[in-house]
Structure formats: structure tokens, C-alpha cells
Amino acid sequence: MREMRRTGLSLLLMLAPAALASQVVQNATLRQAIQAYEALDFRQVIVQGRAALRQRLTSPERARAEELLGFAFSATNQPDSAISAFREAILLDPDRQLDPRRVSPRITGYFNGALGQVLVVGQLRADSARFISGMPGSGLPIRFT
């Protein structure tokens, strides 16, 4: 029964995005969280991920820890915590995305819920000379989706 449950969870989660596997992690605690994730030990991912966040991490490592927590909270049916972790990952790395072909719809939904809570500005263009000089009609229009 337990093996069947683990298999079901692995199908639900699939694998973390390839971006997670391609980055070199210096922090030992974060590496332990990644190993726990690969072993489908989600409780240990949460313990190690939280511990890693209390340590000095680079910004990409911090975003990775938050994303791992988002996956682990999703797997353990903690949607509010998953959304919160994904929100932090997005704030740290606004270009962060999940591949819907590799990640379950439930996790993608939590990620999109987090994305809906933050404003991510991909590109902002302004004519600074006109804006600073105060020329008429030199307001700074901002549009976002």
C-alpha cells in the first residue's frame, strides 16, 4: 500500500523542473532537501528546506528552496503553504515558470495561484528625458497583464 502511495505521489508530482537539476547547489542543507525530494520524502524536504532558508543562501538557492517547499507542501496537501512558498520563489525569481508537461495540474494551479498574488514586471520602458524634463504629456503610462 505504501509503495502504491509513493508511486501515486510521484505521478502527481512528476519531477521538479529541469532548471532545478541544472543549478549547482553549494549549501549542504539545501542539497539534503533536494535528495529528500528525489526520494519522495516530502516531510524531510519541508524540514531541510526550512532549515536551509535559515542559512545564508544565494538568491537562486533561496528561490530553489522555496520552490522545493512549494512542491513538498503540494504533495502533503497543504495548499496555503504551497502557494506561499511558490509566491516567495516568484518574488526571488520573477522569470520562474513551471513546465505544465512535467508538473501536475494541481501543483501548476498552486503556482498560478501564487503568480496571481504578485505583480511581475517583465519589462518597463520609459523615455526618461521627457519624464525628467516635465514635458507636457510626459507621464509614465504603465500597463500590465
XYZ file of N, CA, C and O in Angstrom:
580
model
N 0.829 -1.196 0.000
C 0.000 0.000 0.000
C 0.866 1.250 0.000
O 0.618 2.169 -0.740
N 1.897 1.268 0.875
C 2.778 2.429 0.944
C 3.487 2.645 -0.389
O 3.637 3.772 -0.845
N 3.947 1.551 -1.016
C 4.628 1.679 -2.303
C 3.678 2.241 -3.349
O 4.068 3.054 -4.170
N 2.417 1.812 -3.310
C 1.443 2.326 -4.249
C 1.231 3.824 -4.022
O 1.123 4.592 -4.963
N 1.203 4.232 -2.753
C 1.011 5.643 -2.435
C 2.192 6.469 -2.943
O 2.020 7.530 -3.508
N 3.412 5.969 -2.747
C 4.594 6.676 -3.240
C 4.554 6.797 -4.754
O 4.888 7.826 -5.303
N 4.144 5.748 -5.441
C 4.047 5.792 -6.887
C 3.007 6.810 -7.307
O 3.228 7.584 -8.225
N 1.888 6.845 -6.616
C 0.852 7.829 -6.921
C 1.346 9.249 -6.724
O 1.092 10.128 -7.529
N 2.096 9.476 -5.648
C 2.645 10.801 -5.415
C 3.652 11.174 -6.483
O 3.698 12.312 -6.931
N 4.452 10.197 -6.895
C 5.443 10.520 -7.920
C 4.755 10.857 -9.238
O 5.216 11.711 -9.979
N 3.650 10.200 -9.529
C 2.903 10.550 -10.733
C 2.264 11.920 -10.593
O 2.201 12.685 -11.542
N 1.800 12.228 -9.387
C 1.207 13.541 -9.148
C 2.248 14.630 -9.339
O 2.034 15.615 -10.010
N 3.413 14.444 -8.752
C 4.448 15.467 -8.793
C 5.217 15.479 -10.090
O 5.677 16.508 -10.532
N 5.350 14.305 -10.655
C 6.268 14.097 -11.756
C 7.631 14.502 -11.222
O 7.967 14.157 -10.116
N 8.401 15.242 -11.945
C 9.707 15.672 -11.455
C 9.732 17.183 -11.397
O 9.022 17.857 -12.127
N 10.583 17.696 -10.534
C 10.770 19.139 -10.483
C 11.280 19.600 -11.833
O 11.862 18.829 -12.588
N 11.096 20.866 -12.158
C 11.555 21.362 -13.451
C 13.034 21.097 -13.668
O 13.815 21.027 -12.726
N 13.399 20.984 -14.920
C 14.792 20.710 -15.265
C 15.714 21.790 -14.733
O 16.880 21.536 -14.452
N 15.208 23.007 -14.573
C 16.024 24.100 -14.049
C 16.561 23.750 -12.668
O 17.664 24.141 -12.300
N 15.797 23.004 -11.892
C 16.264 22.621 -10.565
C 17.474 21.711 -10.661
O 18.399 21.815 -9.875
N 17.470 20.833 -11.602
C 18.559 19.871 -11.716
C 19.815 20.495 -12.313
O 20.909 20.014 -12.083
N 19.668 21.573 -13.073
C 20.806 22.131 -13.785
C 21.636 23.095 -12.944
O 22.744 23.431 -13.328
N 21.143 23.557 -11.817
C 21.871 24.512 -10.997
C 22.757 23.792 -9.979
O 22.363 22.796 -9.398
N 23.941 24.338 -9.769
C 24.848 23.796 -8.775
C 24.472 24.384 -7.427
O 24.306 25.591 -7.279
N 24.322 23.522 -6.434
C 23.937 23.954 -5.095
C 25.133 23.820 -4.167
O 25.683 22.737 -4.018
N 25.506 24.923 -3.545
C 26.629 24.922 -2.612
C 26.198 24.548 -1.197
O 26.947 23.930 -0.457
N 24.989 24.929 -0.808
C 24.524 24.748 0.558
C 24.194 23.269 0.828
O 23.379 22.666 0.125
N 24.834 22.701 1.858
C 24.664 21.280 2.168
C 23.234 20.951 2.599
O 22.692 19.903 2.227
N 22.612 21.843 3.351
C 21.249 21.584 3.818
C 20.273 21.578 2.650
O 19.374 20.731 2.582
N 20.459 22.488 1.717
C 19.600 22.518 0.535
C 19.824 21.263 -0.305
O 18.872 20.692 -0.841
N 21.067 20.803 -0.394
C 21.331 19.540 -1.113
C 20.591 18.377 -0.459
O 20.058 17.501 -1.134
N 20.535 18.377 0.882
C 19.797 17.323 1.587
C 18.304 17.417 1.271
O 17.626 16.387 1.112
N 17.783 18.623 1.160
C 16.368 18.798 0.800
C 16.104 18.262 -0.598
O 15.088 17.606 -0.847
N 17.021 18.520 -1.510
C 16.886 18.022 -2.884
C 16.926 16.495 -2.900
O 16.117 15.846 -3.577
N 17.839 15.913 -2.144
C 17.922 14.448 -2.067
C 16.644 13.868 -1.476
O 16.148 12.837 -1.945
N 16.084 14.523 -0.461
C 14.827 14.055 0.135
C 13.701 14.141 -0.891
O 12.858 13.247 -0.979
N 13.710 15.200 -1.695
C 12.681 15.342 -2.739
C 12.804 14.203 -3.750
O 11.808 13.598 -4.137
N 14.010 13.920 -4.156
C 14.232 12.840 -5.125
C 13.816 11.489 -4.554
O 13.405 10.599 -5.296
N 13.901 11.329 -3.222
C 13.487 10.096 -2.555
C 12.001 10.116 -2.189
O 11.506 9.188 -1.556
N 11.294 11.179 -2.581
C 9.867 11.363 -2.291
C 9.578 11.414 -0.789
O 8.487 11.056 -0.348
N 10.533 11.886 -0.017
C 10.366 12.054 1.426
C 10.001 13.516 1.686
O 10.837 14.329 2.067
N 8.735 13.842 1.478
C 8.294 15.228 1.486
C 8.345 15.877 2.867
O 8.595 17.073 2.980
N 8.145 15.096 3.900
C 8.278 15.674 5.249
C 9.715 16.137 5.488
O 9.954 17.186 6.069
N 10.656 15.330 5.031
C 12.067 15.695 5.189
C 12.418 16.889 4.294
O 13.232 17.719 4.679
N 11.807 16.984 3.127
C 12.016 18.150 2.258
C 11.615 19.415 3.011
O 12.331 20.421 2.989
N 10.474 19.363 3.694
C 9.987 20.527 4.435
C 10.955 20.880 5.562
O 11.320 22.053 5.741
N 11.394 19.884 6.313
C 12.325 20.133 7.417
C 13.632 20.733 6.895
O 14.108 21.769 7.393
N 14.219 20.090 5.885
C 15.511 20.550 5.355
C 15.376 21.870 4.587
O 16.263 22.726 4.658
N 14.273 22.033 3.862
C 14.053 23.282 3.131
C 13.925 24.472 4.063
O 14.530 25.529 3.834
N 13.172 24.305 5.132
C 13.047 25.387 6.120
C 14.376 25.670 6.798
O 14.726 26.830 7.041
N 15.124 24.615 7.106
C 16.438 24.796 7.730
C 17.375 25.550 6.777
O 18.121 26.438 7.211
N 17.336 25.207 5.511
C 18.194 25.884 4.530
C 17.855 27.371 4.444
O 18.751 28.210 4.342
N 16.584 27.696 4.514
C 16.171 29.103 4.418
C 16.646 29.927 5.614
O 16.710 31.152 5.527
N 16.972 29.274 6.718
C 17.508 29.989 7.883
C 19.016 30.219 7.748
O 19.618 30.888 8.576
N 19.607 29.661 6.699
C 21.044 29.790 6.482
C 21.310 30.804 5.373
O 20.391 31.279 4.713
N 22.574 31.108 5.189
C 22.964 32.031 4.124
C 22.909 31.286 2.796
O 23.609 30.294 2.598
N 22.069 31.774 1.903
C 21.908 31.177 0.579
C 22.052 32.266 -0.476
O 21.743 33.430 -0.210
N 22.463 31.867 -1.656
C 22.415 32.796 -2.781
C 20.950 32.979 -3.159
O 20.086 32.169 -2.769
N 20.652 34.006 -3.922
C 19.267 34.239 -4.333
C 18.705 33.058 -5.134
O 17.577 32.620 -4.880
N 19.467 32.495 -6.093
C 18.940 31.323 -6.805
C 18.707 30.118 -5.883
O 17.746 29.378 -6.052
N 19.588 29.931 -4.893
C 19.397 28.829 -3.951
C 18.155 29.064 -3.093
O 17.390 28.139 -2.829
N 17.952 30.299 -2.675
C 16.770 30.634 -1.871
C 15.494 30.376 -2.682
O 14.541 29.785 -2.190
N 15.498 30.789 -3.945
C 14.337 30.543 -4.816
C 14.116 29.046 -4.999
O 12.980 28.563 -4.989
N 15.200 28.313 -5.131
C 15.094 26.857 -5.297
C 14.526 26.200 -4.046
O 13.696 25.296 -4.114
N 14.979 26.662 -2.872
C 14.456 26.121 -1.609
C 12.968 26.388 -1.494
O 12.191 25.502 -1.108
N 12.550 27.586 -1.841
C 11.116 27.921 -1.784
C 10.318 27.066 -2.759
O 9.231 26.574 -2.430
N 10.863 26.861 -3.944
C 10.161 26.036 -4.930
C 10.047 24.592 -4.446
O 8.982 23.969 -4.576
N 11.124 24.056 -3.886
C 11.069 22.705 -3.324
C 10.001 22.611 -2.242
O 9.244 21.635 -2.176
N 9.939 23.635 -1.381
C 8.897 23.656 -0.352
C 7.516 23.687 -0.994
O 6.599 23.008 -0.525
N 7.373 24.462 -2.056
C 6.086 24.501 -2.758
C 5.676 23.127 -3.260
O 4.528 22.707 -3.109
N 6.628 22.400 -3.836
C 6.339 21.042 -4.301
C 5.990 20.125 -3.131
O 5.040 19.346 -3.205
N 6.760 20.216 -2.059
C 6.536 19.335 -0.907
C 5.197 19.650 -0.231
O 4.461 18.728 0.147
N 4.878 20.915 -0.072
C 3.589 21.276 0.525
C 2.432 20.828 -0.366
O 1.386 20.408 0.118
N 2.632 20.898 -1.675
C 1.606 20.417 -2.602
C 1.381 18.923 -2.420
O 0.246 18.451 -2.392
N 2.466 18.182 -2.272
C 2.385 16.728 -2.136
C 1.759 16.307 -0.820
O 1.190 15.224 -0.724
N 1.854 17.155 0.197
C 1.311 16.822 1.517
C -0.001 17.551 1.794
O -0.396 17.709 2.939
N -0.660 17.980 0.729
C -1.987 18.612 0.816
C -2.025 19.819 1.747
O -2.888 19.933 2.608
N -1.083 20.733 1.550
C -1.040 21.984 2.292
C -1.044 23.139 1.284
O -0.028 23.789 1.070
N -2.205 23.398 0.656
C -2.244 24.370 -0.438
C -1.836 25.786 -0.042
O -1.144 26.455 -0.808
N -2.242 26.262 1.121
C -1.869 27.624 1.520
C -0.362 27.765 1.653
O 0.233 28.756 1.214
N 0.268 26.770 2.247
C 1.729 26.796 2.391
C 2.414 26.665 1.034
O 3.439 27.309 0.786
N 1.853 25.843 0.154
C 2.426 25.680 -1.188
C 2.373 26.999 -1.947
O 3.374 27.428 -2.534
N 1.234 27.652 -1.915
C 1.083 28.927 -2.613
C 2.036 29.968 -2.035
O 2.683 30.718 -2.763
N 2.160 30.001 -0.727
C 3.067 30.946 -0.077
C 4.518 30.695 -0.492
O 5.265 31.639 -0.791
N 4.926 29.448 -0.520
C 6.300 29.116 -0.921
C 6.534 29.470 -2.387
O 7.577 30.047 -2.734
N 5.584 29.139 -3.243
C 5.725 29.487 -4.657
C 5.770 31.007 -4.838
O 6.530 31.520 -5.661
N 4.976 31.742 -4.068
C 4.980 33.204 -4.144
C 6.380 33.742 -3.821
O 6.909 34.603 -4.524
N 6.998 33.203 -2.771
C 8.349 33.638 -2.411
C 9.343 33.306 -3.523
O 10.231 34.105 -3.832
N 9.208 32.132 -4.131
C 10.100 31.747 -5.232
C 9.945 32.706 -6.406
O 10.936 33.124 -7.019
N 8.714 33.098 -6.700
C 8.457 34.020 -7.803
C 9.014 35.405 -7.492
O 9.590 36.062 -8.361
N 8.864 35.853 -6.248
C 9.411 37.156 -5.870
C 10.938 37.167 -5.996
O 11.529 38.178 -6.373
N 11.569 36.058 -5.690
C 13.022 35.949 -5.804
C 13.479 35.796 -7.252
O 14.565 36.233 -7.623
N 12.661 35.154 -8.061
C 12.992 34.902 -9.467
C 11.735 35.111 -10.308
O 11.006 34.157 -10.583
N 11.462 36.375 -10.709
C 10.225 36.678 -11.434
C 10.054 35.935 -12.747
O 8.945 35.797 -13.237
N 11.147 35.440 -13.331
C 11.045 34.700 -14.593
C 10.763 33.217 -14.385
O 10.644 32.467 -15.340
N 10.655 32.795 -13.145
C 10.440 31.384 -12.806
C 9.106 30.901 -13.385
O 8.108 31.578 -13.271
N 9.149 29.744 -14.014
C 7.942 29.136 -14.578
C 8.014 27.632 -14.360
O 9.087 27.077 -14.142
N 6.861 27.005 -14.419
C 6.800 25.547 -14.347
C 6.412 25.024 -15.719
O 5.627 25.649 -16.433
N 6.943 23.896 -16.065
C 6.607 23.258 -17.333
C 5.357 22.405 -17.118
O 5.431 21.368 -16.454
N 4.211 22.820 -17.660
C 2.972 22.075 -17.418
C 2.991 20.650 -17.971
O 2.193 19.821 -17.572
N 3.941 20.347 -18.842
C 4.060 18.975 -19.352
C 4.758 18.069 -18.352
O 4.647 16.862 -18.426
N 5.499 18.668 -17.387
C 6.265 17.878 -16.425
C 5.722 17.971 -15.009
O 6.151 17.237 -14.139
N 4.824 18.915 -14.769
C 4.331 19.164 -13.418
C 2.820 18.949 -13.402
O 2.121 19.336 -14.337
N 2.327 18.373 -12.345
C 0.906 18.042 -12.267
C 0.038 19.295 -12.314
O 0.466 20.385 -11.909
N -1.198 19.147 -12.784
C -2.110 20.295 -12.817
C -2.369 20.888 -11.431
O -2.539 22.103 -11.301
N -2.391 20.059 -10.404
C -2.634 20.578 -9.054
C -1.510 21.526 -8.638
O -1.748 22.627 -8.148
N -0.264 21.111 -8.852
C 0.871 21.953 -8.491
C 0.902 23.193 -9.369
O 1.148 24.303 -8.886
N 0.644 23.028 -10.643
C 0.600 24.178 -11.544
C -0.469 25.167 -11.083
O -0.265 26.379 -11.135
N -1.597 24.644 -10.600
C -2.653 25.514 -10.077
C -2.196 26.303 -8.864
O -2.480 27.501 -8.736
N -1.481 25.653 -7.948
C -0.942 26.359 -6.780
C 0.063 27.422 -7.220
O 0.077 28.537 -6.705
N 0.901 27.068 -8.171
C 1.896 28.016 -8.678
C 1.196 29.216 -9.317
O 1.563 30.373 -9.070
N 0.185 28.952 -10.125
C -0.558 30.041 -10.760
C -1.302 30.885 -9.730
O -1.445 32.090 -9.904
N -1.770 30.249 -8.655
C -2.385 30.999 -7.561
C -1.390 31.960 -6.936
O -1.722 33.106 -6.616
N -0.155 31.519 -6.774
C 0.899 32.386 -6.237
C 1.226 33.496 -7.223
O 1.386 34.658 -6.840
N 1.282 33.156 -8.483
C 1.577 34.139 -9.518
C 0.510 35.236 -9.550
O 0.818 36.409 -9.761
N -0.728 34.851 -9.278
C -1.821 35.824 -9.244
C -1.752 36.767 -8.057
O -2.439 37.784 -8.027
N -0.910 36.444 -7.080
C -0.791 37.288 -5.886
C 0.341 38.303 -5.982
O 0.489 39.146 -5.105
N 1.161 38.186 -7.007
C 2.284 39.118 -7.157
C 2.218 39.783 -8.525
O 1.681 39.222 -9.477
N 2.749 40.975 -8.588
C 2.861 41.682 -9.849
C 4.281 41.506 -10.335
O 5.234 41.938 -9.682
N 4.429 40.842 -11.465
C 5.744 40.629 -12.045
C 5.854 41.530 -13.261
O 5.066 41.421 -14.195
N 6.818 42.442 -13.223
C 7.050 43.343 -14.342
C 8.191 42.772 -15.150
O 9.329 42.711 -14.679
N 7.860 42.348 -16.352
C 8.868 41.742 -17.200
C 9.759 42.765 -17.871
O 10.952 42.584 -18.010
N 9.185 43.891 -18.277
C 9.963 44.897 -18.956
C 9.259 46.230 -18.776
O 8.046 46.334 -18.951
N 10.014 47.248 -18.427
C 9.462 48.580 -18.229
C 10.284 49.536 -19.075
O 11.498 49.614 -18.930
N 9.606 50.248 -19.984
C 10.290 51.211 -20.846
C 9.741 52.597 -20.544
O 8.531 52.776 -20.424
N 10.638 53.547 -20.442
C 10.233 54.928 -20.202
C 11.212 55.855 -20.895
O 12.412 55.593 -20.932
N 10.678 56.946 -21.445
C 11.525 57.986 -22.029
C 11.929 58.888 -20.881
O 11.214 59.827 -20.528
N 13.071 58.585 -20.279
C 13.465 59.297 -19.066
C 13.721 60.776 -19.315
O 13.450 61.604 -18.445
N 14.223 61.148 -20.487
C 14.483 62.562 -20.766
C 13.185 63.354 -20.754
O 13.108 64.436 -20.158
N 12.157 62.850 -21.402
C 10.862 63.547 -21.416
C 10.245 63.555 -20.024
O 9.672 64.549 -19.598
N 10.385 62.464 -19.306
C 9.786 62.363 -17.978
C 10.449 63.341 -17.010
O 9.788 64.067 -16.292
N 11.782 63.392 -17.012
C 12.512 64.258 -16.088
C 12.328 65.728 -16.439
O 12.203 66.577 -15.564
N 12.279 66.046 -17.730
C 12.140 67.443 -18.134
C 10.743 67.990 -17.852
O 10.540 69.194 -17.867
N 9.814 67.123 -17.605
C 8.449 67.572 -17.293
C 7.667 68.052 -18.496
O 6.748 68.852 -18.373
N 8.033 67.600 -19.654
C 7.327 67.996 -20.875
C 5.868 67.566 -20.778
O 5.563 66.523 -20.191
N 4.971 68.394 -21.340
C 3.548 68.003 -21.330
C 3.360 66.632 -21.978
O 4.001 66.316 -22.973
N 2.501 65.863 -21.374
C 2.230 64.530 -21.892
C 3.355 63.547 -21.614
O 3.440 62.513 -22.253
N 4.213 63.908 -20.664
C 5.356 63.032 -20.382
C 5.131 62.145 -19.180
O 6.056 61.692 -18.544
N 3.861 61.897 -18.856
C 3.565 60.995 -17.749
C 4.154 59.622 -18.036
O 4.659 59.350 -19.126
N 4.123 58.816 -17.089
C 4.691 57.480 -17.223
C 3.546 56.464 -17.239
O 3.094 56.009 -16.194
N 3.058 56.149 -18.449
C 1.977 55.159 -18.512
C 2.499 53.764 -18.192
O 3.557 53.377 -18.663
N 1.784 53.069 -17.373
C 2.170 51.708 -17.018
C 0.982 50.805 -17.324
O -0.125 51.044 -16.876
N 1.266 49.771 -18.122
C 0.252 48.767 -18.415
C 0.807 47.413 -18.018
O 1.981 47.145 -18.188
N -0.021 46.591 -17.466
C 0.423 45.251 -17.090
C -0.718 44.281 -17.275
O -1.869 44.662 -17.325
N -0.349 43.025 -17.417
C -1.354 41.970 -17.516
C -1.089 40.966 -16.426
O 0.027 40.822 -15.970
